[in-house]
Short mmCIF file of C-alpha atoms in Angstrom, two decimals:
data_model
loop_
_atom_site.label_atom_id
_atom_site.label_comp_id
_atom_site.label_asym_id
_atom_site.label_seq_id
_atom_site.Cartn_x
_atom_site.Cartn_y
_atom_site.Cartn_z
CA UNK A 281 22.84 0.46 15.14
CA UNK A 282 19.91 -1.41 16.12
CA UNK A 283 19.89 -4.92 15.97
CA UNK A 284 16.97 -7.65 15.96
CA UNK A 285 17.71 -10.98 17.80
CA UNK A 286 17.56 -14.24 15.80
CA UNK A 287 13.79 -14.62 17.21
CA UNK A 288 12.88 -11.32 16.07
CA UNK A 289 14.28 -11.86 12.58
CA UNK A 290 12.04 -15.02 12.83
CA UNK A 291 9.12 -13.36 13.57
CA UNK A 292 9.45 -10.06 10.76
CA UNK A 293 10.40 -12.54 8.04
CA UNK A 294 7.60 -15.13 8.86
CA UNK A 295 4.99 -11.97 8.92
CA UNK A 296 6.51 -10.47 5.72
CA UNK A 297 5.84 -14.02 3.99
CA UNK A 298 2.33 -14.51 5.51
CA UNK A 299 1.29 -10.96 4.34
CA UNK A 300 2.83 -11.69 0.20
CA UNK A 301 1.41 -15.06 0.31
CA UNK A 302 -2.26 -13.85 1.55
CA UNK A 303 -1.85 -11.07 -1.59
CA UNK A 304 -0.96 -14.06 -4.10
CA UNK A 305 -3.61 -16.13 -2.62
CA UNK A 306 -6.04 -13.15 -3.00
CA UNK A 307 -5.07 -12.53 -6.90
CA UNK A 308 -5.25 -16.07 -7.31
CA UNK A 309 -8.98 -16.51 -6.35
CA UNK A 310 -9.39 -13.19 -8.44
CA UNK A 311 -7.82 -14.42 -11.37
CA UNK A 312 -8.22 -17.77 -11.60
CA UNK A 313 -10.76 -20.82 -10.61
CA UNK A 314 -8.04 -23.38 -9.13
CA UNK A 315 -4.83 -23.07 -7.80
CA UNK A 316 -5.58 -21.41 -4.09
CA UNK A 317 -2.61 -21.55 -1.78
CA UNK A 318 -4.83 -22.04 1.96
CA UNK A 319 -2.89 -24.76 3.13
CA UNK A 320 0.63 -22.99 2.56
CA UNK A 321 -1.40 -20.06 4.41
CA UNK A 322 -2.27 -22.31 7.35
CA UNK A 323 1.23 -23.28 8.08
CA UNK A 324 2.43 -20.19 7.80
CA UNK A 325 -0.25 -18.80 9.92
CA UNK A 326 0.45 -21.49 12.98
CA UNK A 327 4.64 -20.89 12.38
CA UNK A 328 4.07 -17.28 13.29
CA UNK A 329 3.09 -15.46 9.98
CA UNK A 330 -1.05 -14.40 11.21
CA UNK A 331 -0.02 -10.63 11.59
CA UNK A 332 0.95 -10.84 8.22
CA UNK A 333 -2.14 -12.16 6.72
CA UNK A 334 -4.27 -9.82 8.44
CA UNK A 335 -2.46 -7.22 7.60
CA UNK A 336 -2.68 -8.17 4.11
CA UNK A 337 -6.61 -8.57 4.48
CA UNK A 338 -7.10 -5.28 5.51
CA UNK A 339 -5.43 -3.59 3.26
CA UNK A 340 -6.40 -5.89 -0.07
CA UNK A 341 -9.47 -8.20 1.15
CA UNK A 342 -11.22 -6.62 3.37
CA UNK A 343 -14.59 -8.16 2.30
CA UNK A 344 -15.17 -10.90 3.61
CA UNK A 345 -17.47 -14.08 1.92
CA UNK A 346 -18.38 -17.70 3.20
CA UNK A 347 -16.29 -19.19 1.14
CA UNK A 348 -12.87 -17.73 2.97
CA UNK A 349 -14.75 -17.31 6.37
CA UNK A 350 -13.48 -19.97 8.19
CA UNK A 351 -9.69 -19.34 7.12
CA UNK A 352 -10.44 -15.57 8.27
CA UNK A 353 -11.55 -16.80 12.01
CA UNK A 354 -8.96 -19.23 12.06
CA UNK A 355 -6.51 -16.87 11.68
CA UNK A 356 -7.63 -13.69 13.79
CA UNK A 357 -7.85 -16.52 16.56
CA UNK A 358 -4.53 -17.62 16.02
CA UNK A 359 -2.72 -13.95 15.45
CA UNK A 360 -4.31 -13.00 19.39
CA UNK A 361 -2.98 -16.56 20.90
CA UNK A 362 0.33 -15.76 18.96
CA UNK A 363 0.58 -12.16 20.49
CA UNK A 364 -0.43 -13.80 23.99
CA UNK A 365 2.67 -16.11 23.23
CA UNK A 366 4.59 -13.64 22.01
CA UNK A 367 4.26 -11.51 24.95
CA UNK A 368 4.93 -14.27 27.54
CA UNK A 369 8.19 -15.28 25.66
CA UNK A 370 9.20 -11.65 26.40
CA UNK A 371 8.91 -12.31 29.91
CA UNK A 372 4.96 -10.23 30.33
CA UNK A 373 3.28 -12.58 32.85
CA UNK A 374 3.42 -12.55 37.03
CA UNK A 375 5.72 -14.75 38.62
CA UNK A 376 3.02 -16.97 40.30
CA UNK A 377 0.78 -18.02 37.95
CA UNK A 378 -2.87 -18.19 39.14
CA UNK A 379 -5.97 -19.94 38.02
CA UNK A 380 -8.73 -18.44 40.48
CA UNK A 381 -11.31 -17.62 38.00
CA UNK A 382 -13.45 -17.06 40.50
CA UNK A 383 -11.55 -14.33 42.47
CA UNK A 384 -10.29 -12.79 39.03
CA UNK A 385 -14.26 -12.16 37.47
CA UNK A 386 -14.98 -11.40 41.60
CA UNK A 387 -12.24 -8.92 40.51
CA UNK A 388 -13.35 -7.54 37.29
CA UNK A 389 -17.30 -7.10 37.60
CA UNK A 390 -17.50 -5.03 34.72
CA UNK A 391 -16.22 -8.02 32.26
CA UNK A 392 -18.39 -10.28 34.05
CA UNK A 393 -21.71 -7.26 33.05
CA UNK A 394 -19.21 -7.41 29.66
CA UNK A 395 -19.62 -10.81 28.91
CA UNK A 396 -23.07 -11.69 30.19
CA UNK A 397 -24.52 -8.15 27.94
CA UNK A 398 -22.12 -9.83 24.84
CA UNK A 399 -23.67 -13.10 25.10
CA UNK A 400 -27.09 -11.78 25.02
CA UNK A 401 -26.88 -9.99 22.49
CA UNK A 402 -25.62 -12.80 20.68
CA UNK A 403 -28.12 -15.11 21.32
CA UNK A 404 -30.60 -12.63 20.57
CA UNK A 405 -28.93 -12.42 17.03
CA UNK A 406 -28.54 -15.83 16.30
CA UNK A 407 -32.17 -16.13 17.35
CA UNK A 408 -33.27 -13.07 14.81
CA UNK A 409 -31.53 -14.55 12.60
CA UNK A 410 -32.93 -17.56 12.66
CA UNK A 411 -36.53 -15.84 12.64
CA UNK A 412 -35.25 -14.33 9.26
CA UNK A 413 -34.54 -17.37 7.51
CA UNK A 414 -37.54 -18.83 8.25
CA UNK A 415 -39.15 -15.79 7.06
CA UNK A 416 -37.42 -15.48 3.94
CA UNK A 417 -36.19 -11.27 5.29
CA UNK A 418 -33.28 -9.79 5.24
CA UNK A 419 -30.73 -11.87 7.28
CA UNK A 420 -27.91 -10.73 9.72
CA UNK A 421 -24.11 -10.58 8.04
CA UNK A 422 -22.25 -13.67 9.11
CA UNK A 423 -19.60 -11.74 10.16
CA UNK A 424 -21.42 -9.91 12.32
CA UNK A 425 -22.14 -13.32 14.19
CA UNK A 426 -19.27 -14.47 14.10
CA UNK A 427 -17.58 -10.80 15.58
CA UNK A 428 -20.16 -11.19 18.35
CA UNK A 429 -18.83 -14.27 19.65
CA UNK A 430 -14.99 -13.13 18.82
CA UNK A 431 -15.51 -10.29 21.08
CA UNK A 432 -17.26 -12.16 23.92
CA UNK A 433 -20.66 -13.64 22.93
CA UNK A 434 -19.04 -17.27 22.53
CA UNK A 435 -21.19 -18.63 24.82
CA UNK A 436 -24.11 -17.25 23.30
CA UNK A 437 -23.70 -17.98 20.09
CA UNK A 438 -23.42 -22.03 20.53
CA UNK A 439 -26.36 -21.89 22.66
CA UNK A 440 -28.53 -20.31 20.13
CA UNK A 441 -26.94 -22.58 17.39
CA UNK A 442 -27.95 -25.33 18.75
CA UNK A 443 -31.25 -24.53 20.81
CA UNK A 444 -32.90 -23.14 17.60
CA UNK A 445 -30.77 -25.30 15.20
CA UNK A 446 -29.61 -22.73 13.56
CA UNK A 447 -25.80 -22.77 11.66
CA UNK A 448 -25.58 -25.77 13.16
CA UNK A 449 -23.71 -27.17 9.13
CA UNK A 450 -21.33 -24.30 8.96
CA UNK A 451 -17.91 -24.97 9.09
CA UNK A 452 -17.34 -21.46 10.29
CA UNK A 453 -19.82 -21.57 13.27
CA UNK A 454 -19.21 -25.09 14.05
CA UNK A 455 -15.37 -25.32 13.98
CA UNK A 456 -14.62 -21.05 14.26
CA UNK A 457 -16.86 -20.89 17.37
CA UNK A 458 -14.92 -23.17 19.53
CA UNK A 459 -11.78 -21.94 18.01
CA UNK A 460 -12.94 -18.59 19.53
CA UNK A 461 -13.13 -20.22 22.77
CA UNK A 462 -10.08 -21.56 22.90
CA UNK A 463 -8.73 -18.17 22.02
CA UNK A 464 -10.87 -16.73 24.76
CA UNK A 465 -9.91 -18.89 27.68
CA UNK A 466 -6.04 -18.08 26.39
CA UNK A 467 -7.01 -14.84 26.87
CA UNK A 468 -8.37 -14.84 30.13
CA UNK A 469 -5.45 -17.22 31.08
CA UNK A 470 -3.15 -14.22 29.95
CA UNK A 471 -5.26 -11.78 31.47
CA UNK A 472 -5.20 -13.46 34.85
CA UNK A 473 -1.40 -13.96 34.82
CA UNK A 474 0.01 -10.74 33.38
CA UNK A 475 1.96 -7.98 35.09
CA UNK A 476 -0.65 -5.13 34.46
#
């Protein structure tokens, strides 16, 4: 018989809780004006239950609006930090723990062409975007920008916010940004230290 360890039994409870909360919360703003449960979400999100709540927002809430932006960023940055965790608990890092950025991008050239391609393109977003506002055109998807900078253009992004003042009042540009960094240099932390 297969058993899960106490941790384990943590970890598929908390997730199964995050994902029937995030449906509740997601009838709730159907079905009602008040009563939103985002804070309960939070916690569980930071105690362990993110995979959850994704899960549940692919499957029931996939589309995405400013108002529940900020909660979606916050989370997706917290479910990779908590599988980064989750993996060195389990013992899936080097036993001499490096931080020679340098030597690791020296390394990797092809995440360094990555991430400086990523970041362009961002800033060349932002930047279009920007032109379209002013215009009055069509506008780029906000969560277009903000997947840019998830998957690398996080640099970009802030330097295009704030050279063109552009987004420069939204909470999920202005807060979910350097979340994303945060969750980026865990990454590359991880990345760096784990037995490949």
């Amino acid at each position: 018989m297969w058993e899960l360890s106490p941790f384990m039994t943590y970890i598929v409870i908390i997730n199964i809780i995050g994902f029937l909360l995030y449906l509740v919360n997601t009838l709730l703003y159907r079905f009602t004006a008040e009563g939103q449960i985002d804070a309960v979400l939070t916690i569980v999100s930071i105690l362990g239950g993110s995979l959850g709540i994704v899960l549940s927002i692919l499957i029931f809430d996939r589309k995405a609006g400013k108002g529940d932006m900020m909660s979606r960023v916050f989370v997706s940055c917290i479910l990779v930090i908590q599988i980064i965790l989750f993996l060195v608990i389990r013992g899936h890092y080097v036993d001499h723990i490096t931080l020679a950025f340098w030597t690791f991008f020296n390394q990797h050239k092809i995440l360094v062409a990555y991430l400086v391609i990523i970041n362009f393109i961002t800033f060349a977003a932002f930047a279009i975007d920007k032109i379209a506002a002013i215009e009055r055109k069509s506008r780029i998807r906000i969560v277009t920008l903000l997947a840019l900078a998830f998957f690398g253009g996080s640099i970009g992004g802030p330097i295009a916010m704030y050279l063109l003042r552009h987004k420069t009042r939204k909470d999920y540009f202005t807060v979910g940004i350097p979340l994303i960094m945060i969750m980026q240099v865990v990454l590359l932390l991880y990345a760096m230290n784990a037995k490949w």
